[in-house]
Short mmCIF file of C-alpha atoms and ligand atoms in Angstrom, two decimals:
data_model
loop_
_atom_site.label_atom_id
_atom_site.label_comp_id
_atom_site.label_asym_id
_atom_site.label_seq_id
_atom_site.Cartn_x
_atom_site.Cartn_y
_atom_site.Cartn_z
CA MET A 1 -3.13 33.24 3.81
CA ASP A 2 -3.55 29.86 5.66
CA ASP A 3 -0.41 28.29 6.81
CA PRO A 4 -0.30 24.94 4.85
CA ASN A 5 1.73 23.29 7.71
CA LEU A 6 -0.90 24.31 10.31
CA HIS A 7 -3.58 22.84 8.02
CA LYS A 8 -1.64 19.50 7.76
CA ASN A 9 -1.06 19.27 11.45
CA LYS A 10 -4.85 19.84 11.99
CA ILE A 11 -5.35 16.77 9.75
CA PHE A 12 -3.03 14.62 11.68
CA GLN A 13 -4.58 15.61 15.00
CA LYS A 14 -8.11 14.78 14.04
CA ARG A 15 -9.36 11.28 15.37
CA LEU A 16 -5.80 10.62 16.84
CA SER A 17 -7.16 8.68 19.81
CA GLU A 18 -9.27 6.37 17.52
CA ARG A 19 -6.15 5.77 15.46
CA GLN A 20 -4.03 5.01 18.53
CA LYS A 21 -6.67 2.53 19.70
CA LEU A 22 -6.48 0.74 16.47
CA VAL A 23 -2.73 0.65 16.39
CA LYS A 24 -2.79 -0.87 19.96
CA GLN A 25 -5.11 -3.54 18.66
CA LEU A 26 -2.74 -4.31 15.64
CA LEU A 27 0.17 -4.54 18.05
CA SER A 28 -1.51 -6.93 20.42
CA HIS A 29 -2.56 -9.21 17.44
CA GLY A 30 1.11 -9.24 16.28
CA HIS A 31 0.31 -7.47 12.96
CA ILE A 32 2.47 -4.47 13.77
CA LYS A 33 5.89 -5.56 14.92
CA SER A 34 8.16 -2.62 14.39
CA ASP A 35 8.43 0.92 15.73
CA ILE A 36 8.77 2.30 12.26
CA VAL A 37 5.35 0.76 11.08
CA LYS A 38 3.67 1.58 14.49
CA HIS A 39 4.60 5.31 14.04
CA ALA A 40 3.55 5.35 10.28
CA MET A 41 0.09 3.82 11.11
CA GLU A 42 -0.36 6.19 14.11
CA LYS A 43 0.28 9.15 11.92
CA VAL A 44 -1.56 8.56 8.65
CA PRO A 45 -5.20 9.58 8.94
CA ARG A 46 -7.09 6.76 7.07
CA GLU A 47 -10.37 8.82 6.91
CA GLU A 48 -8.80 11.22 4.45
CA PHE A 49 -8.25 8.30 1.97
CA LEU A 50 -11.92 7.26 1.92
CA PRO A 51 -15.04 8.35 0.21
CA LEU A 52 -17.34 10.41 2.51
CA GLU A 53 -19.78 7.74 3.24
CA GLN A 54 -17.04 5.45 4.51
CA LYS A 55 -15.14 8.01 6.69
CA PRO A 56 -17.11 6.96 9.95
CA TYR A 57 -15.66 3.36 9.53
CA ALA A 58 -12.00 4.57 9.01
CA TYR A 59 -10.77 2.94 12.28
CA SER A 60 -12.57 -0.45 12.12
CA ASP A 61 -10.07 -3.10 10.96
CA ARG A 62 -11.74 -4.11 7.81
CA PRO A 63 -11.60 -3.52 4.00
CA LEU A 64 -13.85 -0.71 2.75
CA PRO A 65 -15.37 0.08 -0.71
CA ILE A 66 -13.87 2.91 -2.61
CA GLY A 67 -16.08 2.78 -5.75
CA LYS A 68 -15.49 1.35 -9.24
CA GLY A 69 -15.94 -2.03 -7.70
CA GLN A 70 -12.66 -1.67 -5.73
CA THR A 71 -11.94 -1.88 -1.91
CA ILE A 72 -8.99 -0.62 0.08
CA SER A 73 -7.25 -3.06 2.27
CA ALA A 74 -8.02 -3.63 6.04
CA PRO A 75 -5.46 -1.86 8.22
CA HIS A 76 -4.03 -5.21 9.54
CA MET A 77 -3.33 -6.12 5.80
CA VAL A 78 -1.51 -2.83 5.41
CA ALA A 79 0.53 -3.68 8.62
CA ILE A 80 1.30 -7.27 7.34
CA ILE A 81 2.45 -5.78 3.87
CA CYS A 82 4.88 -3.30 5.54
CA GLU A 83 6.21 -5.77 8.03
CA SER A 84 6.61 -8.71 5.77
CA LEU A 85 8.50 -6.59 3.31
CA SER A 86 10.84 -5.42 6.14
CA LEU A 87 10.56 -1.92 4.73
CA LYS A 88 13.39 0.48 5.88
CA GLU A 89 14.08 4.09 5.65
CA GLY A 90 15.51 5.11 2.25
CA MET A 91 14.22 2.18 0.26
CA LYS A 92 12.91 2.48 -3.34
CA VAL A 93 9.52 0.79 -3.57
CA LEU A 94 6.91 0.02 -6.28
CA GLU A 95 3.23 -0.48 -5.46
CA ILE A 96 0.86 -1.87 -7.89
CA GLY A 97 -2.80 -0.74 -7.16
CA THR A 98 -2.84 2.81 -5.60
CA GLY A 99 -6.63 2.90 -4.91
CA PHE A 100 -7.27 5.91 -2.85
CA GLY A 101 -3.59 6.01 -1.71
CA TYR A 102 -3.80 5.00 1.91
CA ASN A 103 -1.34 2.07 1.78
CA ALA A 104 1.00 4.29 -0.24
CA ALA A 105 0.85 7.10 2.46
CA VAL A 106 1.78 4.49 5.11
CA VAL A 107 4.70 3.07 3.01
CA ALA A 108 5.85 6.74 2.12
CA GLU A 109 5.85 7.41 5.97
CA VAL A 110 7.90 4.33 6.64
CA ILE A 111 10.57 4.86 3.96
CA GLY A 112 10.78 8.51 4.83
CA GLU A 113 12.08 11.44 2.85
CA THR A 114 15.14 9.59 1.66
CA GLY A 115 12.98 6.80 0.28
CA LYS A 116 11.22 6.73 -3.12
CA LEU A 117 7.76 5.24 -3.64
CA TYR A 118 6.19 4.76 -7.06
CA SER A 119 2.55 3.62 -7.28
CA ILE A 120 0.66 2.49 -10.39
CA GLU A 121 -3.17 2.52 -10.71
CA ARG A 122 -5.23 1.43 -13.87
CA VAL A 123 -8.43 3.35 -13.00
CA GLU A 124 -8.06 6.98 -13.91
CA SER A 125 -10.66 8.36 -11.48
CA LEU A 126 -8.89 6.58 -8.57
CA HIS A 127 -5.40 7.69 -9.66
CA ASN A 128 -6.80 11.28 -9.74
CA ILE A 129 -8.32 11.08 -6.21
CA ALA A 130 -5.12 9.44 -4.81
CA LYS A 131 -3.09 12.25 -6.35
CA GLU A 132 -5.20 14.99 -4.85
CA THR A 133 -5.32 13.31 -1.40
CA LEU A 134 -1.66 12.46 -1.19
CA ILE A 135 -0.78 16.17 -2.04
CA ARG A 136 -3.40 17.57 0.53
CA THR A 137 -1.93 15.28 3.38
CA GLY A 138 1.62 16.03 2.57
CA TYR A 139 2.84 12.98 0.65
CA SER A 140 3.50 14.89 -2.66
CA ASN A 141 6.72 13.02 -3.10
CA VAL A 142 4.82 9.70 -4.04
CA ASN A 143 5.31 9.17 -7.74
CA LEU A 144 1.90 8.12 -9.10
CA VAL A 145 1.62 6.55 -12.55
CA LEU A 146 -1.63 5.80 -14.43
CA GLY A 147 -1.39 2.51 -16.33
CA ASP A 148 -1.00 -1.30 -16.19
CA GLY A 149 1.01 -2.17 -13.09
CA THR A 150 1.75 -5.64 -14.33
CA LEU A 151 4.26 -4.06 -16.67
CA GLY A 152 6.01 -2.26 -13.76
CA ILE A 153 8.09 0.85 -14.48
CA PRO A 154 11.17 -0.29 -16.53
CA GLU A 155 12.62 3.27 -16.59
CA ALA A 156 12.53 3.61 -12.85
CA ALA A 157 13.77 0.06 -12.06
CA PRO A 158 15.42 -1.63 -10.12
CA PHE A 159 13.42 -1.58 -6.89
CA ASP A 160 14.21 -2.77 -3.48
CA ARG A 161 10.65 -3.79 -2.84
CA ILE A 162 7.61 -4.40 -5.01
CA TYR A 163 4.09 -5.27 -3.71
CA LEU A 164 0.76 -5.84 -5.47
CA THR A 165 -2.47 -4.89 -3.66
CA ALA A 166 -4.55 -6.76 -6.23
CA ALA A 167 -4.74 -10.58 -6.68
CA ALA A 168 -2.60 -12.08 -9.51
CA PRO A 169 -2.84 -15.47 -11.23
CA TYR A 170 1.01 -15.77 -10.73
CA VAL A 171 3.81 -13.39 -9.75
CA PRO A 172 4.55 -11.51 -13.06
CA GLU A 173 8.07 -12.10 -14.53
CA THR A 174 8.19 -8.49 -15.63
CA LEU A 175 8.12 -7.37 -12.01
CA LYS A 176 10.45 -10.01 -10.77
CA ASN A 177 12.92 -8.61 -13.35
CA GLN A 178 12.56 -5.12 -11.96
CA LEU A 179 13.76 -6.18 -8.53
CA ASN A 180 17.33 -5.58 -7.16
CA ALA A 181 19.24 -8.65 -6.03
CA GLY A 182 18.38 -9.07 -2.37
CA GLY A 183 15.01 -7.37 -3.11
CA LYS A 184 11.60 -8.67 -2.13
CA ILE A 185 8.24 -8.94 -4.01
CA LEU A 186 4.87 -9.52 -2.22
CA ALA A 187 1.70 -10.57 -4.10
CA PRO A 188 -1.55 -12.23 -3.40
CA VAL A 189 -1.68 -15.14 -5.81
CA GLY A 190 -4.50 -17.48 -6.59
CA GLU A 191 -8.00 -17.55 -7.81
CA ILE A 192 -9.92 -14.53 -9.12
CA ASP A 193 -12.58 -13.27 -6.72
CA LEU A 194 -12.24 -16.23 -4.32
CA TYR A 195 -9.18 -16.91 -2.27
CA GLN A 196 -5.45 -16.28 -2.64
CA GLU A 197 -2.24 -16.97 -0.84
CA LEU A 198 0.08 -14.11 0.10
CA ILE A 199 3.35 -14.97 -1.58
CA LEU A 200 6.68 -13.36 -0.65
CA MET A 201 9.69 -13.95 -2.91
CA GLU A 202 13.13 -12.92 -2.10
CA LYS A 203 15.59 -12.38 -5.05
CA ILE A 204 18.81 -14.22 -4.26
CA SER A 205 20.48 -13.68 -7.65
CA ASP A 206 19.14 -12.85 -11.25
CA ASN A 207 17.20 -16.02 -11.57
CA GLU A 208 17.14 -17.49 -8.10
CA PHE A 209 14.22 -16.72 -5.70
CA LYS A 210 13.29 -17.99 -2.20
CA THR A 211 9.56 -18.25 -1.86
CA PHE A 212 7.46 -17.97 1.33
CA ASN A 213 3.62 -18.55 1.74
CA LEU A 214 2.28 -16.21 4.31
CA GLY A 215 -1.17 -17.53 4.33
CA GLY A 216 -4.76 -16.99 2.95
CA VAL A 217 -5.97 -13.62 1.86
CA ALA A 218 -8.81 -12.10 -0.39
CA PHE A 219 -8.01 -9.12 -2.71
CA VAL A 220 -9.72 -7.65 -5.77
CA PRO A 221 -8.36 -8.95 -9.07
CA LEU A 222 -5.24 -7.69 -10.80
CA ILE A 223 -6.44 -6.65 -14.40
CA GLY A 224 -3.73 -6.41 -16.99
CA GLU A 225 -1.32 -7.95 -19.44
CA HIS A 226 0.21 -10.30 -16.79
CA GLY A 227 -2.94 -10.30 -14.64
CA TRP A 228 -6.56 -11.57 -15.32
N1 SAH B 1 -3.38 -0.06 -2.15
C1 SAH B 1 -4.77 0.20 -1.85
C2 SAH B 1 -5.67 -0.96 -2.33
C3 SAH B 1 -6.41 -0.64 -3.53
S1 SAH B 1 -7.39 -1.96 -4.13
C4 SAH B 1 -4.97 0.35 -0.38
O1 SAH B 1 -4.70 1.50 0.02
O2 SAH B 1 -5.50 -0.39 0.27
C5 SAH B 1 -6.43 -2.50 -5.50
C6 SAH B 1 -6.35 -1.54 -6.63
O3 SAH B 1 -5.61 -2.20 -7.67
C7 SAH B 1 -7.62 -1.10 -7.30
O4 SAH B 1 -7.68 0.33 -7.17
C8 SAH B 1 -7.42 -1.52 -8.77
O5 SAH B 1 -8.07 -0.61 -9.61
C9 SAH B 1 -6.08 -1.61 -8.84
N2 SAH B 1 -5.53 -2.49 -10.09
C10 SAH B 1 -5.97 -3.67 -10.46
N3 SAH B 1 -5.26 -4.14 -11.36
C11 SAH B 1 -4.31 -3.23 -11.65
C12 SAH B 1 -3.24 -3.13 -12.55
N4 SAH B 1 -2.92 -4.03 -13.48
N5 SAH B 1 -2.44 -2.03 -12.61
C13 SAH B 1 -2.58 -1.11 -11.68
N6 SAH B 1 -3.62 -1.03 -10.77
C14 SAH B 1 -4.48 -2.14 -10.77
#
């Protein structure tokens, strides 16, 4: 029988030089700042998290379509998300918008085996593909949930970090309530289909937040009770 570890190692060796070249570019542009994010992005094979026809473009720094009208974020955006959340080993994190699971795999790599990642997706076919891919690439410890991410996961709260990979009209209160004191939430906030600003909020106490605007971005819309 095939050794599953050998199979996984083969996946991580494939296209390694292309991945290293992209990471170098993200470092020189200042998107990657820490060793922990550098190592994670050097490791996770983006091509595994793409539909067949998009695999050739896995290491160009741009968003790519994954079907159902959805796109996965460009690698520089994944780096910005990880760095601006100051993710650390062992953190408990919630992602809204699993897509094909690439961003989730990078975050899982950053927070390590002592960390806990939950990710919610509303489109069932994407949720199923992400599940299969994360297991195949060795990230079977990511907890994937099918449903409306704007409601969060009350039974798994509180989280150290929450991030939305779809654009919201405002940062949902439900999600802010599921953060630990000292926790951070990151969300693209603004107009549907046009332009948003990446908003980072740090929870100082139960109803006190510090807000930072990290600049203009473009994400697919967040569809749900506290979305569009
Ligand atoms: N994190 C992904 C990005 C996926 S694109 C990456 O690796 O880059 C954003 C995803 O958010 C889409 O798959 C879309 O279906 C999903 N989405 C939109 N609204 C949602 C909601 N309310 N709950 C959960 N997922 C949602």
